[in-house]
């Protein structure tokens, strides 16, 4: 609210607790929140200056939306280079004006909401917050449960409002954990009565594919994973100069002048 009103006197509280995982930490923060909207951001990502104002305005204008999401610039932690395309280029969300079923179908294909969203506090209470038993994909699970609970979602403008950092040691780089998490989240969503038939079919197709990839007893599956990982590494090296900007977009450079590209380590 301070960012939306220009009130810089707002104070911040730092909460500490025994490490119980990301979801439990977020739930502790939610329990202490008092405003109508709660914003989340991973500790290594960055908000554009207008992030809070745009998210709040989007939710103000869409009373049926349980949460707002945005597009993001991806940037590489090792070089500080910003990707040529935004994240929604790689993980397209629903078409403009899509209803709740359309958003659910798009979300069954991929988690386009990514690491940052602003959610109504009463909706978080209604669905029970994050599921602390899920590692790595607890946010994906929450977005689906909010939609399956009868709410919709709204995109906050067209411009990217987030800078999403890519790090070699991030939790999301644990491929097996992430595959297992996505599979389990989609399996649960597919079982929900509110999931539209097309979304259920997409979710079950994804579950079957992930089951095949995770079948460690299958030598062909292990070989395929190894080949895929090597192919991705080769592709990333080959496309580095083509996929990453030499200089950040003007609005990013203005907001974060320290993001000056450097050579790969």
PDB file of C-alpha atoms in Angstrom:
ATOM      1  CA  UNK A   1       0.000   0.000   0.000  1.00  0.00           C
ATOM      2  CA  UNK A   2       2.888   2.375   0.721  1.00  0.00           C
ATOM      3  CA  UNK A   3       4.148   2.001  -2.843  1.00  0.00           C
ATOM      4  CA  UNK A   4       0.700   2.701  -4.272  1.00  0.00           C
ATOM      5  CA  UNK A   5       0.089   5.838  -2.207  1.00  0.00           C
ATOM      6  CA  UNK A   6       3.632   7.224  -2.200  1.00  0.00           C
ATOM      7  CA  UNK A   7       3.790   6.880   1.595  1.00  0.00           C
ATOM      8  CA  UNK A   8       7.424   6.040   2.345  1.00  0.00           C
ATOM      9  CA  UNK A   9       6.929   5.965   6.115  1.00  0.00           C
ATOM     10  CA  UNK A  10       5.531   2.434   6.007  1.00  0.00           C
ATOM     11  CA  UNK A  11       7.566   0.119   8.226  1.00  0.00           C
ATOM     12  CA  UNK A  12       8.674  -3.414   7.438  1.00  0.00           C
ATOM     13  CA  UNK A  13       8.914  -6.381   9.789  1.00  0.00           C
ATOM     14  CA  UNK A  14      11.463  -9.178   9.548  1.00  0.00           C
ATOM     15  CA  UNK A  15      10.095 -12.484  10.841  1.00  0.00           C
ATOM     16  CA  UNK A  16      12.357 -15.357  11.828  1.00  0.00           C
ATOM     17  CA  UNK A  17      11.470 -18.985  12.431  1.00  0.00           C
ATOM     18  CA  UNK A  18      13.119 -22.391  12.291  1.00  0.00           C
ATOM     19  CA  UNK A  19      13.676 -23.443   8.686  1.00  0.00           C
ATOM     20  CA  UNK A  20      10.584 -25.395   7.615  1.00  0.00           C
ATOM     21  CA  UNK A  21      10.757 -24.682   3.907  1.00  0.00           C
ATOM     22  CA  UNK A  22       9.573 -21.908   1.614  1.00  0.00           C
ATOM     23  CA  UNK A  23       5.849 -22.682   1.836  1.00  0.00           C
ATOM     24  CA  UNK A  24       5.837 -22.630   5.649  1.00  0.00           C
ATOM     25  CA  UNK A  25       7.757 -19.332   5.658  1.00  0.00           C
ATOM     26  CA  UNK A  26       5.241 -17.788   3.276  1.00  0.00           C
ATOM     27  CA  UNK A  27       2.340 -19.039   5.394  1.00  0.00           C
ATOM     28  CA  UNK A  28       3.878 -17.380   8.453  1.00  0.00           C
ATOM     29  CA  UNK A  29       4.052 -14.111   6.544  1.00  0.00           C
ATOM     30  CA  UNK A  30       0.450 -14.484   5.365  1.00  0.00           C
ATOM     31  CA  UNK A  31      -0.715 -15.052   8.945  1.00  0.00           C
ATOM     32  CA  UNK A  32       0.882 -11.748   9.985  1.00  0.00           C
ATOM     33  CA  UNK A  33      -0.386  -9.765   6.983  1.00  0.00           C
ATOM     34  CA  UNK A  34      -3.097  -7.182   7.533  1.00  0.00           C
ATOM     35  CA  UNK A  35      -3.570  -5.593   4.084  1.00  0.00           C
ATOM     36  CA  UNK A  36      -6.120  -6.788   1.532  1.00  0.00           C
ATOM     37  CA  UNK A  37      -3.448  -7.955  -0.929  1.00  0.00           C
ATOM     38  CA  UNK A  38      -0.345 -10.085  -0.308  1.00  0.00           C
ATOM     39  CA  UNK A  39       2.597 -10.002  -2.746  1.00  0.00           C
ATOM     40  CA  UNK A  40       5.183 -12.756  -3.123  1.00  0.00           C
ATOM     41  CA  UNK A  41       8.668 -12.592  -4.593  1.00  0.00           C
ATOM     42  CA  UNK A  42      11.508 -15.107  -4.527  1.00  0.00           C
ATOM     43  CA  UNK A  43      14.528 -13.840  -2.626  1.00  0.00           C
ATOM     44  CA  UNK A  44      16.698 -13.560  -5.735  1.00  0.00           C
ATOM     45  CA  UNK A  45      14.173 -11.893  -8.061  1.00  0.00           C
ATOM     46  CA  UNK A  46      13.528  -8.168  -8.532  1.00  0.00           C
ATOM     47  CA  UNK A  47      10.369  -6.085  -8.835  1.00  0.00           C
ATOM     48  CA  UNK A  48      10.168  -3.226 -11.300  1.00  0.00           C
ATOM     49  CA  UNK A  49       9.356   0.054  -9.470  1.00  0.00           C
ATOM     50  CA  UNK A  50       5.727   0.041 -10.651  1.00  0.00           C
ATOM     51  CA  UNK A  51       5.099  -3.596  -9.642  1.00  0.00           C
ATOM     52  CA  UNK A  52       2.986  -3.005  -6.512  1.00  0.00           C
ATOM     53  CA  UNK A  53       0.936  -0.192  -8.019  1.00  0.00           C
ATOM     54  CA  UNK A  54       0.162  -2.210 -11.169  1.00  0.00           C
ATOM     55  CA  UNK A  55      -0.745  -5.370  -9.255  1.00  0.00           C
ATOM     56  CA  UNK A  56      -3.018  -3.476  -6.889  1.00  0.00           C
ATOM     57  CA  UNK A  57      -4.724  -1.640  -9.748  1.00  0.00           C
ATOM     58  CA  UNK A  58      -5.300  -4.913 -11.630  1.00  0.00           C
ATOM     59  CA  UNK A  59      -6.995  -6.526  -8.631  1.00  0.00           C
ATOM     60  CA  UNK A  60      -8.988  -3.370  -7.868  1.00  0.00           C
ATOM     61  CA  UNK A  61     -10.385  -3.525 -11.418  1.00  0.00           C
ATOM     62  CA  UNK A  62     -11.149  -7.278 -11.349  1.00  0.00           C
ATOM     63  CA  UNK A  63     -13.157  -8.186  -8.236  1.00  0.00           C
ATOM     64  CA  UNK A  64     -13.577 -11.820  -9.340  1.00  0.00           C
ATOM     65  CA  UNK A  65      -9.810 -12.363  -9.610  1.00  0.00           C
ATOM     66  CA  UNK A  66      -8.205 -14.246  -6.751  1.00  0.00           C
ATOM     67  CA  UNK A  67      -4.728 -13.188  -7.832  1.00  0.00           C
ATOM     68  CA  UNK A  68      -2.856 -10.995 -10.301  1.00  0.00           C
ATOM     69  CA  UNK A  69       0.218 -12.077 -12.269  1.00  0.00           C
ATOM     70  CA  UNK A  70       2.596 -10.388 -14.672  1.00  0.00           C
ATOM     71  CA  UNK A  71       5.149 -10.939 -17.397  1.00  0.00           C
ATOM     72  CA  UNK A  72       8.839 -11.016 -16.474  1.00  0.00           C
ATOM     73  CA  UNK A  73      12.293 -10.496 -17.878  1.00  0.00           C
ATOM     74  CA  UNK A  74      14.612 -13.423 -17.266  1.00  0.00           C
ATOM     75  CA  UNK A  75      18.226 -12.606 -16.463  1.00  0.00           C
ATOM     76  CA  UNK A  76      21.311 -14.723 -15.975  1.00  0.00           C
ATOM     77  CA  UNK A  77      22.967 -14.421 -12.559  1.00  0.00           C
ATOM     78  CA  UNK A  78      26.435 -15.282 -13.902  1.00  0.00           C
ATOM     79  CA  UNK A  79      26.504 -12.584 -16.597  1.00  0.00           C
ATOM     80  CA  UNK A  80      23.645 -10.243 -15.601  1.00  0.00           C
ATOM     81  CA  UNK A  81      22.418 -10.412 -19.195  1.00  0.00           C
ATOM     82  CA  UNK A  82      18.678 -10.063 -19.779  1.00  0.00           C
ATOM     83  CA  UNK A  83      16.885 -12.441 -22.100  1.00  0.00           C
ATOM     84  CA  UNK A  84      15.779 -11.151 -25.504  1.00  0.00           C
ATOM     85  CA  UNK A  85      12.273 -12.512 -24.895  1.00  0.00           C
ATOM     86  CA  UNK A  86      10.069 -12.211 -21.835  1.00  0.00           C
ATOM     87  CA  UNK A  87       9.011 -15.267 -19.838  1.00  0.00           C
ATOM     88  CA  UNK A  88       5.475 -15.322 -21.284  1.00  0.00           C
ATOM     89  CA  UNK A  89       7.071 -15.778 -24.710  1.00  0.00           C
ATOM     90  CA  UNK A  90       8.315 -19.177 -23.523  1.00  0.00           C
ATOM     91  CA  UNK A  91       5.340 -20.051 -21.324  1.00  0.00           C
ATOM     92  CA  UNK A  92       2.316 -18.369 -22.931  1.00  0.00           C
ATOM     93  CA  UNK A  93      -0.561 -17.660 -20.635  1.00  0.00           C
ATOM     94  CA  UNK A  94      -4.240 -17.591 -21.579  1.00  0.00           C
ATOM     95  CA  UNK A  95      -5.632 -15.442 -24.353  1.00  0.00           C
ATOM     96  CA  UNK A  96      -6.746 -11.958 -23.391  1.00  0.00           C
ATOM     97  CA  UNK A  97     -10.225 -12.066 -21.877  1.00  0.00           C
ATOM     98  CA  UNK A  98     -10.095 -15.806 -21.135  1.00  0.00           C
ATOM     99  CA  UNK A  99     -12.581 -17.043 -18.559  1.00  0.00           C
ATOM    100  CA  UNK A 100     -11.663 -19.213 -15.558  1.00  0.00           C
ATOM    101  CA  UNK A 101     -11.759 -22.436 -17.593  1.00  0.00           C
ATOM    102  CA  UNK A 102      -9.464 -20.912 -20.215  1.00  0.00           C
ATOM    103  CA  UNK A 103      -6.996 -19.845 -17.522  1.00  0.00           C
ATOM    104  CA  UNK A 104      -7.089 -23.321 -15.958  1.00  0.00           C
ATOM    105  CA  UNK A 105      -6.403 -24.951 -19.325  1.00  0.00           C
ATOM    106  CA  UNK A 106      -3.416 -22.653 -19.916  1.00  0.00           C
ATOM    107  CA  UNK A 107      -2.127 -23.311 -16.400  1.00  0.00           C
ATOM    108  CA  UNK A 108      -2.407 -27.078 -16.925  1.00  0.00           C
ATOM    109  CA  UNK A 109       0.003 -26.667 -19.852  1.00  0.00           C
ATOM    110  CA  UNK A 110       2.596 -24.654 -17.898  1.00  0.00           C
ATOM    111  CA  UNK A 111       3.008 -22.515 -14.796  1.00  0.00           C
ATOM    112  CA  UNK A 112       2.978 -19.139 -16.540  1.00  0.00           C
ATOM    113  CA  UNK A 113       2.415 -17.323 -13.210  1.00  0.00           C
ATOM    114  CA  UNK A 114       6.066 -17.967 -12.334  1.00  0.00           C
ATOM    115  CA  UNK A 115       7.666 -16.676  -9.136  1.00  0.00           C
ATOM    116  CA  UNK A 116       5.697 -13.528  -8.453  1.00  0.00           C
ATOM    117  CA  UNK A 117       2.017 -12.891  -7.867  1.00  0.00           C
ATOM    118  CA  UNK A 118      -0.219 -10.735  -5.719  1.00  0.00           C
ATOM    119  CA  UNK A 119      -3.115 -12.537  -4.044  1.00  0.00           C
ATOM    120  CA  UNK A 120      -6.167 -11.399  -2.119  1.00  0.00           C
ATOM    121  CA  UNK A 121      -5.581 -12.151   1.558  1.00  0.00           C
ATOM    122  CA  UNK A 122      -9.121 -13.459   2.064  1.00  0.00           C
ATOM    123  CA  UNK A 123      -8.638 -15.882  -0.857  1.00  0.00           C
ATOM    124  CA  UNK A 124      -5.431 -17.192   0.733  1.00  0.00           C
ATOM    125  CA  UNK A 125      -7.388 -17.841   3.915  1.00  0.00           C
ATOM    126  CA  UNK A 126     -10.171 -19.514   1.975  1.00  0.00           C
ATOM    127  CA  UNK A 127      -7.873 -22.045   0.250  1.00  0.00           C
ATOM    128  CA  UNK A 128      -5.543 -22.559   3.210  1.00  0.00           C
ATOM    129  CA  UNK A 129      -2.419 -20.850   1.863  1.00  0.00           C
ATOM    130  CA  UNK A 130       0.541 -22.827   0.543  1.00  0.00           C
ATOM    131  CA  UNK A 131       0.758 -26.575   1.011  1.00  0.00           C
ATOM    132  CA  UNK A 132       3.943 -27.026   3.066  1.00  0.00           C
ATOM    133  CA  UNK A 133       4.144 -30.720   2.139  1.00  0.00           C
ATOM    134  CA  UNK A 134       5.044 -29.768  -1.468  1.00  0.00           C
ATOM    135  CA  UNK A 135       8.636 -28.881  -2.369  1.00  0.00           C
ATOM    136  CA  UNK A 136       9.487 -26.657  -5.300  1.00  0.00           C
ATOM    137  CA  UNK A 137       6.034 -26.434  -6.871  1.00  0.00           C
ATOM    138  CA  UNK A 138       3.932 -25.203  -3.945  1.00  0.00           C
ATOM    139  CA  UNK A 139       3.219 -21.963  -5.835  1.00  0.00           C
ATOM    140  CA  UNK A 140       1.929 -23.855  -8.896  1.00  0.00           C
ATOM    141  CA  UNK A 141      -0.348 -25.851  -6.598  1.00  0.00           C
ATOM    142  CA  UNK A 142      -1.702 -22.656  -5.010  1.00  0.00           C
ATOM    143  CA  UNK A 143      -2.565 -20.950  -8.302  1.00  0.00           C
ATOM    144  CA  UNK A 144      -4.456 -24.051  -9.432  1.00  0.00           C
ATOM    145  CA  UNK A 145      -6.334 -24.394  -6.127  1.00  0.00           C
ATOM    146  CA  UNK A 146      -7.392 -20.740  -6.231  1.00  0.00           C
ATOM    147  CA  UNK A 147      -8.813 -21.191  -9.727  1.00  0.00           C
ATOM    148  CA  UNK A 148     -10.398 -24.542  -8.919  1.00  0.00           C
ATOM    149  CA  UNK A 149     -11.971 -22.887  -5.888  1.00  0.00           C
ATOM    150  CA  UNK A 150     -14.046 -20.659  -8.142  1.00  0.00           C
ATOM    151  CA  UNK A 151     -11.861 -17.579  -8.597  1.00  0.00           C
ATOM    152  CA  UNK A 152     -10.294 -16.243 -11.756  1.00  0.00           C
ATOM    153  CA  UNK A 153      -6.975 -14.444 -12.345  1.00  0.00           C
ATOM    154  CA  UNK A 154      -5.919 -11.192 -14.001  1.00  0.00           C
ATOM    155  CA  UNK A 155      -2.746 -10.150 -15.780  1.00  0.00           C
ATOM    156  CA  UNK A 156      -1.367  -6.818 -14.591  1.00  0.00           C
ATOM    157  CA  UNK A 157      -0.686  -4.919 -17.801  1.00  0.00           C
ATOM    158  CA  UNK A 158       1.444  -5.885 -20.777  1.00  0.00           C
ATOM    159  CA  UNK A 159       4.874  -4.685 -19.644  1.00  0.00           C
ATOM    160  CA  UNK A 160       7.085  -7.037 -17.603  1.00  0.00           C
ATOM    161  CA  UNK A 161       6.988  -6.104 -13.908  1.00  0.00           C
ATOM    162  CA  UNK A 162       9.476  -8.672 -12.604  1.00  0.00           C
ATOM    163  CA  UNK A 163      13.095  -9.650 -13.224  1.00  0.00           C
ATOM    164  CA  UNK A 164      13.447 -13.384 -12.704  1.00  0.00           C
ATOM    165  CA  UNK A 165      16.996 -14.461 -11.872  1.00  0.00           C
ATOM    166  CA  UNK A 166      18.411 -17.674 -13.309  1.00  0.00           C
ATOM    167  CA  UNK A 167      20.998 -19.315 -11.046  1.00  0.00           C
ATOM    168  CA  UNK A 168      22.838 -22.602 -11.455  1.00  0.00           C
ATOM    169  CA  UNK A 169      22.281 -23.481  -7.774  1.00  0.00           C
ATOM    170  CA  UNK A 170      18.599 -22.574  -7.495  1.00  0.00           C
ATOM    171  CA  UNK A 171      16.079 -25.094  -6.220  1.00  0.00           C
ATOM    172  CA  UNK A 172      14.355 -25.145  -9.606  1.00  0.00           C
ATOM    173  CA  UNK A 173      17.500 -26.684 -11.145  1.00  0.00           C
ATOM    174  CA  UNK A 174      16.805 -29.924  -9.225  1.00  0.00           C
ATOM    175  CA  UNK A 175      15.153 -31.527 -12.236  1.00  0.00           C
ATOM    176  CA  UNK A 176      13.884 -34.668 -10.533  1.00  0.00           C
ATOM    177  CA  UNK A 177      12.338 -32.795  -7.614  1.00  0.00           C
ATOM    178  CA  UNK A 178      10.640 -30.317  -9.943  1.00  0.00           C
ATOM    179  CA  UNK A 179       9.333 -33.058 -12.262  1.00  0.00           C
ATOM    180  CA  UNK A 180       7.932 -34.971  -9.300  1.00  0.00           C
ATOM    181  CA  UNK A 181       6.360 -31.822  -7.906  1.00  0.00           C
ATOM    182  CA  UNK A 182       4.709 -30.806 -11.167  1.00  0.00           C
ATOM    183  CA  UNK A 183       3.443 -34.354 -11.698  1.00  0.00           C
ATOM    184  CA  UNK A 184       1.888 -34.564  -8.227  1.00  0.00           C
ATOM    185  CA  UNK A 185       0.330 -31.093  -8.476  1.00  0.00           C
ATOM    186  CA  UNK A 186      -1.206 -31.844 -11.879  1.00  0.00           C
ATOM    187  CA  UNK A 187      -2.446 -35.249 -10.756  1.00  0.00           C
ATOM    188  CA  UNK A 188      -4.300 -33.639  -7.857  1.00  0.00           C
ATOM    189  CA  UNK A 189      -5.679 -30.878 -10.086  1.00  0.00           C
ATOM    190  CA  UNK A 190      -6.885 -33.411 -12.670  1.00  0.00           C
ATOM    191  CA  UNK A 191      -8.897 -35.155  -9.949  1.00  0.00           C
ATOM    192  CA  UNK A 192     -10.718 -31.933  -9.023  1.00  0.00           C
ATOM    193  CA  UNK A 193     -14.356 -31.804 -10.063  1.00  0.00           C
ATOM    194  CA  UNK A 194     -14.008 -28.169 -11.136  1.00  0.00           C
ATOM    195  CA  UNK A 195     -11.247 -28.892 -13.677  1.00  0.00           C
ATOM    196  CA  UNK A 196     -12.669 -28.454 -17.211  1.00  0.00           C
ATOM    197  CA  UNK A 197     -12.444 -31.589 -19.425  1.00  0.00           C
ATOM    198  CA  UNK A 198      -9.779 -30.101 -21.711  1.00  0.00           C
ATOM    199  CA  UNK A 199      -7.679 -29.042 -18.733  1.00  0.00           C
ATOM    200  CA  UNK A 200      -8.041 -32.504 -17.194  1.00  0.00           C
ATOM    201  CA  UNK A 201      -6.920 -34.166 -20.428  1.00  0.00           C
ATOM    202  CA  UNK A 202      -3.872 -31.889 -20.688  1.00  0.00           C
ATOM    203  CA  UNK A 203      -2.975 -32.430 -17.032  1.00  0.00           C
ATOM    204  CA  UNK A 204      -3.223 -36.227 -17.332  1.00  0.00           C
ATOM    205  CA  UNK A 205      -1.144 -36.181 -20.517  1.00  0.00           C
ATOM    206  CA  UNK A 206       1.535 -34.201 -18.675  1.00  0.00           C
ATOM    207  CA  UNK A 207       1.384 -36.621 -15.720  1.00  0.00           C
ATOM    208  CA  UNK A 208       1.894 -39.613 -18.031  1.00  0.00           C
ATOM    209  CA  UNK A 209       4.870 -37.962 -19.722  1.00  0.00           C
ATOM    210  CA  UNK A 210       6.457 -37.057 -16.390  1.00  0.00           C
ATOM    211  CA  UNK A 211       5.930 -40.600 -15.128  1.00  0.00           C
ATOM    212  CA  UNK A 212       7.874 -41.862 -18.145  1.00  0.00           C
ATOM    213  CA  UNK A 213      10.688 -39.366 -17.567  1.00  0.00           C
ATOM    214  CA  UNK A 214      10.883 -40.258 -13.874  1.00  0.00           C
ATOM    215  CA  UNK A 215      10.948 -44.018 -14.385  1.00  0.00           C
ATOM    216  CA  UNK A 216      14.492 -44.631 -13.160  1.00  0.00           C
ATOM    217  CA  UNK A 217      14.129 -48.390 -13.702  1.00  0.00           C
ATOM    218  CA  UNK A 218      13.795 -47.831 -17.422  1.00  0.00           C
ATOM    219  CA  UNK A 219      17.273 -47.693 -19.083  1.00  0.00           C
ATOM    220  CA  UNK A 220      15.785 -45.988 -22.114  1.00  0.00           C
ATOM    221  CA  UNK A 221      14.309 -43.339 -19.852  1.00  0.00           C
ATOM    222  CA  UNK A 222      17.678 -42.712 -18.182  1.00  0.00           C
ATOM    223  CA  UNK A 223      19.376 -42.483 -21.565  1.00  0.00           C
ATOM    224  CA  UNK A 224      16.729 -40.099 -22.873  1.00  0.00           C
ATOM    225  CA  UNK A 225      17.144 -37.832 -19.841  1.00  0.00           C
ATOM    226  CA  UNK A 226      20.911 -37.820 -20.251  1.00  0.00           C
ATOM    227  CA  UNK A 227      20.710 -37.029 -23.944  1.00  0.00           C
ATOM    228  CA  UNK A 228      18.163 -34.314 -23.334  1.00  0.00           C
ATOM    229  CA  UNK A 229      20.308 -32.687 -20.650  1.00  0.00           C
ATOM    230  CA  UNK A 230      23.345 -32.700 -22.939  1.00  0.00           C
ATOM    231  CA  UNK A 231      21.293 -31.322 -25.827  1.00  0.00           C
ATOM    232  CA  UNK A 232      19.969 -28.494 -23.633  1.00  0.00           C
ATOM    233  CA  UNK A 233      23.498 -27.622 -22.458  1.00  0.00           C
ATOM    234  CA  UNK A 234      24.773 -27.528 -26.048  1.00  0.00           C
ATOM    235  CA  UNK A 235      21.797 -25.452 -27.166  1.00  0.00           C
ATOM    236  CA  UNK A 236      22.279 -22.985 -24.322  1.00  0.00           C
ATOM    237  CA  UNK A 237      25.932 -22.477 -25.230  1.00  0.00           C
ATOM    238  CA  UNK A 238      25.170 -22.145 -28.951  1.00  0.00           C
ATOM    239  CA  UNK A 239      22.342 -19.678 -28.453  1.00  0.00           C
ATOM    240  CA  UNK A 240      23.919 -17.634 -25.697  1.00  0.00           C
ATOM    241  CA  UNK A 241      24.703 -14.540 -27.751  1.00  0.00           C
ATOM    242  CA  UNK A 242      21.449 -14.837 -29.700  1.00  0.00           C
ATOM    243  CA  UNK A 243      19.126 -15.400 -26.722  1.00  0.00           C
ATOM    244  CA  UNK A 244      20.625 -12.825 -24.350  1.00  0.00           C
ATOM    245  CA  UNK A 245      20.776  -9.088 -24.901  1.00  0.00           C
ATOM    246  CA  UNK A 246      24.107  -7.305 -25.005  1.00  0.00           C
ATOM    247  CA  UNK A 247      22.463  -4.516 -22.954  1.00  0.00           C
ATOM    248  CA  UNK A 248      19.320  -4.605 -20.797  1.00  0.00           C
ATOM    249  CA  UNK A 249      16.064  -2.967 -21.937  1.00  0.00           C
ATOM    250  CA  UNK A 250      16.026   0.769 -21.232  1.00  0.00           C
ATOM    251  CA  UNK A 251      13.432   0.490 -18.466  1.00  0.00           C
ATOM    252  CA  UNK A 252      15.448  -2.236 -16.726  1.00  0.00           C
ATOM    253  CA  UNK A 253      18.688  -0.241 -16.993  1.00  0.00           C
ATOM    254  CA  UNK A 254      16.930   2.802 -15.515  1.00  0.00           C
ATOM    255  CA  UNK A 255      15.493   0.817 -12.593  1.00  0.00           C
ATOM    256  CA  UNK A 256      18.582  -1.319 -11.910  1.00  0.00           C
ATOM    257  CA  UNK A 257      21.748   0.415 -13.149  1.00  0.00           C
ATOM    258  CA  UNK A 258      23.904  -2.223 -11.406  1.00  0.00           C
ATOM    259  CA  UNK A 259      22.740  -4.872 -13.908  1.00  0.00           C
ATOM    260  CA  UNK A 260      25.644  -4.337 -16.250  1.00  0.00           C
ATOM    261  CA  UNK A 261      26.397  -7.386 -18.404  1.00  0.00           C
ATOM    262  CA  UNK A 262      29.691  -9.138 -17.755  1.00  0.00           C
ATOM    263  CA  UNK A 263      31.508 -12.102 -19.269  1.00  0.00           C
ATOM    264  CA  UNK A 264      30.497 -15.627 -18.370  1.00  0.00           C
ATOM    265  CA  UNK A 265      32.393 -17.068 -15.399  1.00  0.00           C
TER     266      UNK A 265
END
